[in-house]
CSV table of C-alpha atoms in Angstrom, one decimal:
chain,number,residue,atom,x,y,z
A,1,UNK,CA,-104.5,18.8,-18.4
A,2,UNK,CA,-102.5,21.6,-16.8
A,3,UNK,CA,-100.9,23.8,-19.4
A,4,UNK,CA,-98.1,25.3,-17.3
A,5,UNK,CA,-95.1,23.0,-17.7
A,6,UNK,CA,-93.2,21.3,-14.9
A,7,UNK,CA,-89.6,22.4,-15.1
A,8,UNK,CA,-86.8,19.8,-15.0
A,9,UNK,CA,-83.1,20.5,-14.4
A,10,UNK,CA,-80.6,17.9,-15.7
A,11,UNK,CA,-77.3,17.4,-13.9
A,12,UNK,CA,-74.9,15.6,-16.3
A,13,UNK,CA,-75.2,15.1,-20.0
A,14,UNK,CA,-73.1,12.1,-20.8
A,15,UNK,CA,-74.3,8.8,-22.2
A,16,UNK,CA,-77.3,8.6,-19.9
A,17,UNK,CA,-78.1,12.3,-19.5
A,18,UNK,CA,-78.1,12.9,-23.3
A,19,UNK,CA,-80.5,10.0,-23.8
A,20,UNK,CA,-82.8,11.4,-21.1
A,21,UNK,CA,-82.8,14.7,-22.8
A,22,UNK,CA,-83.5,13.1,-26.2
A,23,UNK,CA,-86.5,11.1,-24.9
A,24,UNK,CA,-87.9,14.1,-23.1
A,25,UNK,CA,-87.9,16.0,-26.4
A,26,UNK,CA,-89.0,13.3,-28.8
A,27,UNK,CA,-91.7,11.8,-26.4
A,28,UNK,CA,-92.8,15.2,-25.0
A,29,UNK,CA,-96.5,14.7,-26.0
A,30,UNK,CA,-96.7,11.2,-24.6
A,31,UNK,CA,-95.0,12.3,-21.3
A,32,UNK,CA,-97.4,15.2,-20.9
A,33,UNK,CA,-100.4,12.9,-21.5
A,34,UNK,CA,-99.2,10.4,-18.9
A,35,UNK,CA,-98.3,13.0,-16.3
A,36,UNK,CA,-101.2,15.4,-16.8
A,37,UNK,CA,-98.9,18.4,-17.6
A,38,UNK,CA,-96.1,19.1,-20.0
A,39,UNK,CA,-92.5,18.8,-18.8
A,40,UNK,CA,-89.9,21.3,-19.9
A,41,UNK,CA,-86.1,20.9,-19.8
A,42,UNK,CA,-85.1,24.1,-18.1
A,43,UNK,CA,-81.4,23.7,-17.8
A,44,UNK,CA,-78.5,21.2,-18.2
A,45,UNK,CA,-75.4,21.4,-16.0
A,46,UNK,CA,-72.2,20.1,-17.6
A,47,UNK,CA,-68.5,20.3,-17.1
A,48,UNK,CA,-67.5,20.9,-20.7
A,49,UNK,CA,-69.9,23.5,-22.2
A,50,UNK,CA,-68.0,23.6,-25.6
A,51,UNK,CA,-69.0,20.0,-26.5
A,52,UNK,CA,-71.8,19.8,-29.1
A,53,UNK,CA,-74.9,18.2,-27.7
A,54,UNK,CA,-77.3,17.3,-30.5
A,55,UNK,CA,-80.9,18.2,-29.9
A,56,UNK,CA,-80.2,20.3,-26.8
A,57,UNK,CA,-80.6,24.1,-27.0
A,58,UNK,CA,-77.2,25.6,-26.2
A,59,UNK,CA,-78.9,28.3,-24.2
A,60,UNK,CA,-79.9,25.6,-21.6
A,61,UNK,CA,-76.2,24.6,-21.0
A,62,UNK,CA,-74.5,25.8,-17.8
A,63,UNK,CA,-71.5,24.9,-15.8
A,64,UNK,CA,-73.0,26.3,-12.6
A,65,UNK,CA,-75.0,23.3,-11.3
A,66,UNK,CA,-75.5,24.9,-7.9
A,67,UNK,CA,-77.1,28.0,-9.4
A,68,UNK,CA,-79.3,25.8,-11.5
A,69,UNK,CA,-80.7,23.8,-8.6
A,70,UNK,CA,-81.2,26.9,-6.5
A,71,UNK,CA,-83.4,28.7,-9.1
A,72,UNK,CA,-86.6,28.0,-7.2
A,73,UNK,CA,-88.7,27.4,-10.2
A,74,UNK,CA,-87.3,23.9,-10.8
A,75,UNK,CA,-89.8,21.1,-10.0
A,76,UNK,CA,-87.6,18.1,-10.6
A,77,UNK,CA,-83.8,17.6,-10.6
A,78,UNK,CA,-82.4,14.6,-12.5
A,79,UNK,CA,-78.9,13.8,-11.2
A,80,UNK,CA,-76.8,11.5,-13.5
A,81,UNK,CA,-73.3,12.9,-12.7
A,82,UNK,CA,-72.4,10.1,-10.2
A,83,UNK,CA,-69.9,10.1,-7.4
A,84,UNK,CA,-70.2,11.4,-3.9
A,85,UNK,CA,-69.5,15.1,-4.3
A,86,UNK,CA,-70.7,17.5,-5.6
A,87,UNK,CA,-73.7,15.2,-6.2
A,88,UNK,CA,-74.7,15.0,-2.5
A,89,UNK,CA,-74.5,18.8,-2.0
A,90,UNK,CA,-76.5,19.4,-5.2
A,91,UNK,CA,-79.2,16.9,-4.3
A,92,UNK,CA,-79.7,18.3,-0.8
A,93,UNK,CA,-79.7,21.9,-2.2
A,94,UNK,CA,-82.3,20.9,-4.7
A,95,UNK,CA,-84.5,19.6,-1.8
A,96,UNK,CA,-84.0,22.9,0.1
A,97,UNK,CA,-85.1,24.9,-2.9
A,98,UNK,CA,-88.3,23.0,-3.6
A,99,UNK,CA,-87.3,20.4,-6.1
A,100,UNK,CA,-87.8,16.6,-6.0
A,101,UNK,CA,-84.9,14.4,-7.2
A,102,UNK,CA,-84.5,11.5,-9.6
A,103,UNK,CA,-81.0,10.0,-9.3
A,104,UNK,CA,-79.0,7.1,-10.8
A,105,UNK,CA,-76.2,7.5,-8.3
A,106,UNK,CA,-75.7,4.1,-6.7
A,107,UNK,CA,-72.4,5.1,-5.1
A,108,UNK,CA,-73.9,8.0,-3.2
A,109,UNK,CA,-77.1,6.1,-2.2
A,110,UNK,CA,-75.0,3.2,-0.8
A,111,UNK,CA,-72.5,5.5,1.0
A,112,UNK,CA,-74.9,8.1,2.4
A,113,UNK,CA,-78.5,7.4,1.4
A,114,UNK,CA,-79.6,8.3,5.0
A,115,UNK,CA,-78.7,11.9,4.5
A,116,UNK,CA,-80.6,12.1,1.2
A,117,UNK,CA,-83.7,10.5,2.6
A,118,UNK,CA,-83.6,12.8,5.6
A,119,UNK,CA,-83.3,15.9,3.5
A,120,UNK,CA,-86.1,14.8,1.2
A,121,UNK,CA,-88.4,14.1,4.2
A,122,UNK,CA,-87.5,17.4,5.9
A,123,UNK,CA,-88.5,19.4,2.8
A,124,UNK,CA,-91.4,17.2,1.7
A,125,UNK,CA,-89.9,16.1,-1.5
A,126,UNK,CA,-89.4,12.9,-3.5
A,127,UNK,CA,-86.3,10.9,-3.9
A,128,UNK,CA,-86.5,8.2,-6.7
A,129,UNK,CA,-83.6,6.1,-7.9
A,130,UNK,CA,-84.8,3.2,-10.0
A,131,UNK,CA,-81.9,3.6,-12.4
A,132,UNK,CA,-79.3,3.2,-9.6
A,133,UNK,CA,-79.4,-0.6,-9.4
A,134,UNK,CA,-80.3,-2.5,-12.5
A,135,UNK,CA,-80.8,-0.2,-15.4
A,136,UNK,CA,-84.1,-0.7,-17.2
A,137,UNK,CA,-85.2,-3.5,-14.9
A,138,UNK,CA,-88.1,-2.5,-12.7
A,139,UNK,CA,-86.7,-3.5,-9.3
A,140,UNK,CA,-86.6,-0.7,-6.7
A,141,UNK,CA,-90.3,0.1,-7.1
A,142,UNK,CA,-91.5,-3.5,-6.8
A,143,UNK,CA,-89.4,-3.9,-3.7
A,144,UNK,CA,-90.4,-0.8,-1.9
A,145,UNK,CA,-94.0,-0.6,-3.1
A,146,UNK,CA,-95.4,-3.9,-4.6
A,147,UNK,CA,-93.8,-6.0,-1.9
A,148,UNK,CA,-94.2,-3.5,0.9
A,149,UNK,CA,-96.8,-5.8,2.6
A,150,UNK,CA,-94.7,-8.9,2.3
A,151,UNK,CA,-91.6,-10.1,4.1
A,152,UNK,CA,-88.5,-10.5,1.8
A,153,UNK,CA,-86.0,-13.0,3.0
A,154,UNK,CA,-83.5,-13.1,0.3
A,155,UNK,CA,-82.3,-11.1,-2.8
A,156,UNK,CA,-79.9,-12.9,-5.0
A,157,UNK,CA,-78.7,-11.3,-8.3
A,158,UNK,CA,-76.4,-10.6,-11.1
A,159,UNK,CA,-76.3,-6.8,-11.0
A,160,UNK,CA,-73.2,-6.0,-13.1
A,161,UNK,CA,-73.3,-6.6,-16.8
A,162,UNK,CA,-69.5,-6.3,-17.4
A,163,UNK,CA,-68.6,-9.1,-15.0
A,164,UNK,CA,-71.4,-11.3,-16.3
A,165,UNK,CA,-70.1,-10.8,-19.9
A,166,UNK,CA,-66.6,-11.8,-18.8
A,167,UNK,CA,-67.7,-14.9,-16.9
A,168,UNK,CA,-70.1,-15.9,-19.7
A,169,UNK,CA,-67.2,-15.6,-22.2
A,170,UNK,CA,-65.0,-17.7,-20.0
A,171,UNK,CA,-67.6,-20.4,-19.7
A,172,UNK,CA,-68.5,-20.6,-23.4
A,173,UNK,CA,-65.1,-20.4,-24.9
A,174,UNK,CA,-62.7,-21.6,-22.2
A,175,UNK,CA,-60.9,-18.3,-22.3
A,176,UNK,CA,-59.0,-17.0,-19.3
A,177,UNK,CA,-59.9,-13.9,-17.3
A,178,UNK,CA,-57.5,-11.5,-19.1
A,179,UNK,CA,-58.6,-12.6,-22.5
A,180,UNK,CA,-62.3,-12.3,-21.7
A,181,UNK,CA,-61.7,-8.8,-20.1
A,182,UNK,CA,-59.9,-7.7,-23.3
A,183,UNK,CA,-62.9,-8.6,-25.4
A,184,UNK,CA,-65.3,-6.9,-23.0
A,185,UNK,CA,-63.2,-3.7,-23.3
A,186,UNK,CA,-63.1,-3.9,-27.1
A,187,UNK,CA,-66.9,-4.2,-27.2
A,188,UNK,CA,-67.4,-1.3,-24.8
A,189,UNK,CA,-68.7,-3.4,-21.9
A,190,UNK,CA,-65.7,-2.6,-19.8
A,191,UNK,CA,-64.2,0.8,-19.0
A,192,UNK,CA,-60.6,1.6,-19.6
A,193,UNK,CA,-60.2,1.2,-15.8
A,194,UNK,CA,-62.5,-1.8,-15.0
A,195,UNK,CA,-61.7,-1.9,-11.3
A,196,UNK,CA,-65.1,-0.8,-10.1
A,197,UNK,CA,-66.7,-3.6,-12.0
A,198,UNK,CA,-64.3,-6.5,-11.8
A,199,UNK,CA,-63.4,-6.0,-8.1
A,200,UNK,CA,-67.1,-5.9,-7.2
A,201,UNK,CA,-67.4,-2.3,-6.0
A,202,UNK,CA,-70.3,-1.5,-8.4
A,203,UNK,CA,-72.2,-4.7,-7.4
A,204,UNK,CA,-71.5,-4.0,-3.7
A,205,UNK,CA,-73.1,-0.5,-3.9
A,206,UNK,CA,-76.1,-2.1,-5.5
A,207,UNK,CA,-76.3,-4.8,-2.8
A,208,UNK,CA,-76.3,-2.2,-0.1
A,209,UNK,CA,-79.2,-0.4,-1.7
A,210,UNK,CA,-81.2,-3.6,-2.3
A,211,UNK,CA,-80.6,-4.9,1.3
A,212,UNK,CA,-81.7,-1.7,2.8
A,213,UNK,CA,-85.0,-1.6,0.9
A,214,UNK,CA,-85.7,-5.4,1.2
A,215,UNK,CA,-85.1,-5.6,4.9
A,216,UNK,CA,-86.2,-2.1,6.0
A,217,UNK,CA,-82.9,-1.4,7.6
A,218,UNK,CA,-79.9,0.8,6.9
A,219,UNK,CA,-77.1,-1.0,5.0
A,220,UNK,CA,-74.1,1.0,3.9
A,221,UNK,CA,-71.4,0.1,1.4
A,222,UNK,CA,-69.0,-0.6,4.2
A,223,UNK,CA,-71.3,-3.3,5.5
A,224,UNK,CA,-71.1,-5.3,2.3
A,225,UNK,CA,-68.5,-8.1,2.0
A,226,UNK,CA,-66.9,-7.9,-1.4
A,227,UNK,CA,-64.7,-10.1,-3.6
A,228,UNK,CA,-64.1,-9.5,-7.3
A,229,UNK,CA,-63.7,-12.0,-10.1
A,230,UNK,CA,-60.0,-11.4,-11.0
A,231,UNK,CA,-58.9,-14.7,-9.4
A,232,UNK,CA,-61.5,-16.8,-11.3
A,233,UNK,CA,-59.7,-19.2,-13.7
A,234,UNK,CA,-60.6,-21.3,-16.6
A,235,UNK,CA,-60.0,-24.3,-14.3
A,236,UNK,CA,-62.7,-22.9,-12.0
A,237,UNK,CA,-65.1,-22.8,-14.8
A,238,UNK,CA,-64.2,-26.3,-15.8
A,239,UNK,CA,-64.7,-27.5,-12.3
A,240,UNK,CA,-68.1,-25.8,-12.1
A,241,UNK,CA,-69.2,-27.5,-15.4
A,242,UNK,CA,-68.2,-31.0,-14.0
A,243,UNK,CA,-70.5,-30.2,-11.0
A,244,UNK,CA,-73.4,-29.2,-13.3
A,245,UNK,CA,-72.8,-25.5,-12.3
A,246,UNK,CA,-71.7,-22.2,-13.7
A,247,UNK,CA,-69.9,-19.3,-12.1
A,248,UNK,CA,-71.5,-15.9,-11.6
A,249,UNK,CA,-70.6,-12.8,-9.6
A,250,UNK,CA,-73.5,-12.6,-7.2
A,251,UNK,CA,-74.9,-9.9,-5.0
A,252,UNK,CA,-76.6,-11.8,-2.1
A,253,UNK,CA,-78.7,-10.1,0.6
A,254,UNK,CA,-80.2,-12.4,3.2
A,255,UNK,CA,-82.3,-12.2,6.4
A,256,UNK,CA,-80.9,-14.5,9.1
A,257,UNK,CA,-83.0,-17.5,9.9
A,258,UNK,CA,-83.9,-16.1,13.3
A,259,UNK,CA,-84.8,-12.7,11.7
A,260,UNK,CA,-82.5,-10.8,14.1
A,261,UNK,CA,-79.8,-9.7,11.5
A,262,UNK,CA,-79.1,-9.4,7.8
A,263,UNK,CA,-76.1,-10.0,5.6
A,264,UNK,CA,-75.0,-8.4,2.3
A,265,UNK,CA,-72.2,-9.8,0.2
A,266,UNK,CA,-70.7,-9.8,-3.3
A,267,UNK,CA,-68.5,-12.6,-4.6
A,268,UNK,CA,-68.1,-15.2,-7.4
A,269,UNK,CA,-70.0,-18.4,-6.7
A,270,UNK,CA,-71.0,-21.6,-8.4
A,271,UNK,CA,-74.7,-22.0,-9.0
A,272,UNK,CA,-76.5,-25.0,-10.4
A,273,UNK,CA,-77.4,-24.9,-14.1
A,274,UNK,CA,-81.0,-25.5,-13.0
A,275,UNK,CA,-81.1,-22.2,-11.2
A,276,UNK,CA,-82.8,-19.4,-13.2
A,277,UNK,CA,-79.8,-17.1,-12.8
A,278,UNK,CA,-77.5,-19.6,-14.5
A,279,UNK,CA,-79.1,-18.9,-17.9
A,280,UNK,CA,-78.4,-15.1,-17.7
A,281,UNK,CA,-75.9,-14.5,-20.5
A,282,UNK,CA,-73.8,-11.7,-22.0
A,283,UNK,CA,-74.1,-8.3,-20.3
A,284,UNK,CA,-77.6,-8.9,-18.9
A,285,UNK,CA,-78.7,-8.5,-15.3
A,286,UNK,CA,-81.2,-10.5,-13.3
A,287,UNK,CA,-82.3,-10.4,-9.7
A,288,UNK,CA,-84.0,-13.3,-7.9
A,289,UNK,CA,-86.2,-12.3,-4.9
A,290,UNK,CA,-87.6,-14.7,-2.3
A,291,UNK,CA,-90.5,-13.4,-0.3
A,292,UNK,CA,-92.7,-15.1,2.3
A,293,UNK,CA,-96.0,-14.7,0.6
A,294,UNK,CA,-95.1,-13.9,-3.0
A,295,UNK,CA,-92.7,-16.8,-3.2
A,296,UNK,CA,-89.9,-16.6,-5.8
A,297,UNK,CA,-89.8,-13.7,-8.3
A,298,UNK,CA,-87.2,-13.0,-11.0
A,299,UNK,CA,-86.5,-9.6,-12.6
A,300,UNK,CA,-84.4,-9.8,-15.9
A,301,UNK,CA,-83.2,-7.3,-18.5
A,302,UNK,CA,-80.4,-5.0,-19.6
A,303,UNK,CA,-78.8,-3.5,-16.5
A,304,UNK,CA,-76.8,-0.7,-18.0
A,305,UNK,CA,-76.3,1.5,-21.1
A,306,UNK,CA,-77.7,4.9,-22.1
A,307,UNK,CA,-81.2,3.9,-23.3
A,308,UNK,CA,-82.0,1.3,-20.7
A,309,UNK,CA,-80.9,3.5,-17.8
A,310,UNK,CA,-82.7,6.5,-19.3
A,311,UNK,CA,-85.9,4.4,-19.4
A,312,UNK,CA,-85.7,3.9,-15.7
A,313,UNK,CA,-84.9,7.6,-15.1
A,314,UNK,CA,-87.9,8.7,-17.2
A,315,UNK,CA,-90.2,6.3,-15.4
A,316,UNK,CA,-89.2,7.9,-12.1
A,317,UNK,CA,-89.7,11.4,-13.7
A,318,UNK,CA,-93.3,10.5,-14.6
A,319,UNK,CA,-94.0,9.2,-11.0
A,320,UNK,CA,-92.4,12.2,-9.4
A,321,UNK,CA,-94.2,14.7,-11.6
A,322,UNK,CA,-97.5,13.0,-10.9
A,323,UNK,CA,-96.9,13.3,-7.2
A,324,UNK,CA,-96.0,16.9,-7.7
A,325,UNK,CA,-99.4,17.6,-9.4
A,326,UNK,CA,-101.2,15.7,-6.6
A,327,UNK,CA,-99.3,17.6,-4.0
A,328,UNK,CA,-98.1,14.3,-2.5
A,329,UNK,CA,-94.9,12.3,-2.1
A,330,UNK,CA,-94.0,8.7,-2.8
A,331,UNK,CA,-92.3,6.3,-0.3
A,332,UNK,CA,-89.3,7.5,1.6
A,333,UNK,CA,-86.8,5.6,3.7
A,334,UNK,CA,-88.1,2.6,5.6
A,335,UNK,CA,-85.5,1.6,8.1
A,336,UNK,CA,-87.7,0.8,11.1
A,337,UNK,CA,-86.3,-2.7,11.8
A,338,UNK,CA,-82.8,-1.4,12.6
A,339,UNK,CA,-81.3,-4.8,12.1
A,340,UNK,CA,-77.6,-5.3,12.5
A,341,UNK,CA,-75.5,-6.5,9.5
A,342,UNK,CA,-73.6,-9.6,10.4
A,343,UNK,CA,-70.0,-10.0,9.3
A,344,UNK,CA,-69.1,-12.5,6.6
A,345,UNK,CA,-67.7,-15.0,9.1
A,346,UNK,CA,-71.1,-15.6,10.5
A,347,UNK,CA,-72.7,-16.3,7.1
A,348,UNK,CA,-73.5,-19.9,6.4
A,349,UNK,CA,-72.2,-21.0,3.0
A,350,UNK,CA,-70.8,-24.0,1.1
A,351,UNK,CA,-67.3,-24.2,-0.4
A,352,UNK,CA,-65.8,-25.8,-3.4
A,353,UNK,CA,-62.1,-26.3,-2.7
A,354,UNK,CA,-59.5,-27.7,-5.1
A,355,UNK,CA,-56.3,-28.9,-3.6
A,356,UNK,CA,-53.0,-30.0,-5.1
A,357,UNK,CA,-51.8,-32.9,-2.9
A,358,UNK,CA,-49.2,-35.6,-2.8
A,359,UNK,CA,-50.5,-38.8,-4.5
A,360,UNK,CA,-49.9,-41.3,-1.7
A,361,UNK,CA,-51.9,-43.2,0.9
A,362,UNK,CA,-53.4,-41.3,3.9
A,363,UNK,CA,-53.7,-37.9,2.2
A,364,UNK,CA,-57.5,-38.0,2.0
A,365,UNK,CA,-57.7,-39.1,5.6
A,366,UNK,CA,-55.5,-36.1,6.7
A,367,UNK,CA,-57.6,-33.7,4.8
A,368,UNK,CA,-60.9,-35.2,6.1
A,369,UNK,CA,-59.5,-34.8,9.7
A,370,UNK,CA,-58.9,-31.1,9.2
A,371,UNK,CA,-62.5,-30.6,8.1
A,372,UNK,CA,-63.8,-32.6,11.0
A,373,UNK,CA,-61.6,-30.6,13.5
A,374,UNK,CA,-63.2,-27.4,12.2
A,375,UNK,CA,-66.7,-28.7,12.4
A,376,UNK,CA,-67.2,-28.7,8.6
A,377,UNK,CA,-69.0,-31.6,7.0
A,378,UNK,CA,-67.9,-32.9,3.6
A,379,UNK,CA,-70.5,-33.4,0.9
A,380,UNK,CA,-68.5,-34.9,-2.0
A,381,UNK,CA,-64.8,-35.6,-2.7
A,382,UNK,CA,-63.2,-36.2,-6.1
A,383,UNK,CA,-59.5,-37.3,-6.4
A,384,UNK,CA,-57.4,-37.8,-9.5
A,385,UNK,CA,-53.7,-38.7,-9.3
A,386,UNK,CA,-50.8,-39.0,-11.7
A,387,UNK,CA,-46.9,-39.2,-11.3
A,388,UNK,CA,-46.9,-38.6,-7.6
A,389,UNK,CA,-49.2,-35.6,-7.7
A,390,UNK,CA,-52.9,-35.5,-7.3
A,391,UNK,CA,-55.9,-33.1,-7.5
A,392,UNK,CA,-58.4,-33.3,-4.7
A,393,UNK,CA,-61.7,-31.5,-5.0
A,394,UNK,CA,-63.9,-31.1,-1.9
A,395,UNK,CA,-67.4,-29.7,-1.8
A,396,UNK,CA,-68.7,-29.0,1.7
A,397,UNK,CA,-72.1,-28.9,3.3
A,398,UNK,CA,-73.2,-25.5,4.6
A,399,UNK,CA,-71.2,-24.1,7.6
A,400,UNK,CA,-70.2,-20.7,9.0
A,401,UNK,CA,-67.9,-19.0,6.6
A,402,UNK,CA,-65.3,-18.4,9.4
A,403,UNK,CA,-65.1,-22.2,10.0
A,404,UNK,CA,-64.6,-22.8,6.3
A,405,UNK,CA,-61.9,-20.1,6.1
A,406,UNK,CA,-60.2,-21.7,9.1
A,407,UNK,CA,-60.3,-25.1,7.4
A,408,UNK,CA,-58.6,-23.7,4.3
A,409,UNK,CA,-55.8,-22.1,6.4
A,410,UNK,CA,-55.3,-25.4,8.3
A,411,UNK,CA,-55.1,-27.3,5.0
A,412,UNK,CA,-52.4,-25.0,3.7
A,413,UNK,CA,-50.2,-26.2,6.7
A,414,UNK,CA,-50.4,-29.9,5.8
A,415,UNK,CA,-47.1,-31.3,4.4
A,416,UNK,CA,-49.1,-33.3,1.9
A,417,UNK,CA,-51.0,-30.3,0.5
A,418,UNK,CA,-48.9,-28.7,-2.2
A,419,UNK,CA,-51.2,-25.8,-2.7
A,420,UNK,CA,-54.8,-24.6,-2.7
A,421,UNK,CA,-55.6,-24.3,-6.4
A,422,UNK,CA,-59.0,-22.6,-6.0
A,423,UNK,CA,-61.7,-21.8,-3.4
A,424,UNK,CA,-65.2,-20.8,-4.4
A,425,UNK,CA,-68.5,-20.6,-2.7
A,426,UNK,CA,-71.5,-22.6,-3.9
A,427,UNK,CA,-74.9,-20.9,-3.9
A,428,UNK,CA,-78.4,-21.3,-5.3
A,429,UNK,CA,-79.6,-24.6,-4.1
């Protein structure tokens, strides 16, 4: 074993960063044995130096992150500060000064991963980011290494624990969205401002990363269609149950049937209770991968939190340090296919549509005509009427999303349609 330690700079010392530092200290001997050399925490960049950080030598604390990554003796930089800047500048500066990087920054990777990959390649350094997508769940490495010889056609997953907790609470108790969100906040699953989670921004960033790796093409955050779950109601959950389904906020990345394009989207969807993702409860994450040779694979576990995320960070640290000792680098960007990302309107989906209609003869015929005019085939219809009003639930066969959206707009214009109570896509068959 080499006796001279590999030096590590830690950018950020919040929930994840402090746990990374703790594990590096308490498991130092094991890490050294697995790597082949000791690792030493050489500096910790923070914004608030006065805060007490148990187990970390105060002499390591600095507010000058740029100076830390420029030191020249740093072997690996661990970035857990998040956001676009200064994280992007710090990571590229680290590469320029000889360090490899382990990051958990999903927003930056989804927004400008190409810049980071290019800088890493230019300077012959590693960029690892297992913790950016699904916490402790090993997912990035299986996709870009274990399945590198296969053809991945679809990635379907629950990649945000907060939203899964909310929807699970709504399904189990009949609670409305606001009530379920309040409980998620009280338990610490939701931030004071939950927008990034409940509006799907967090999941969309992860979908962009997954699609890029799975399909060997560049997919940015702006390429991902996004809907949140704020409009999901208790009535939607009840409708799903009547269909033998549940509702999940899904990140869906697909290769087109002709192989000439890809899609990436995040939205609530009904999935059959028979699908493996339907059983994912509480704040857990799970990702379902469909590959040509490997078949169907599912990755499941805690997708957030200090300890689970730190586990993924430390796994990357071990891999990067081993590469450093071997004077090698791991996989970089694989974007050779250069496939275009199709808009949501071209995506073929199914819809579950609940209409409030007048309870009189001919209404169903009018509704069916609208579907036919837009080239959308109906799978099932359920109608229930009382006191001159009725509820009409239509489930469609698969059709281009643009045709389904056009159908809904045309339905809104019918005199016999009082309103569209809910619209939700159906996935997972």
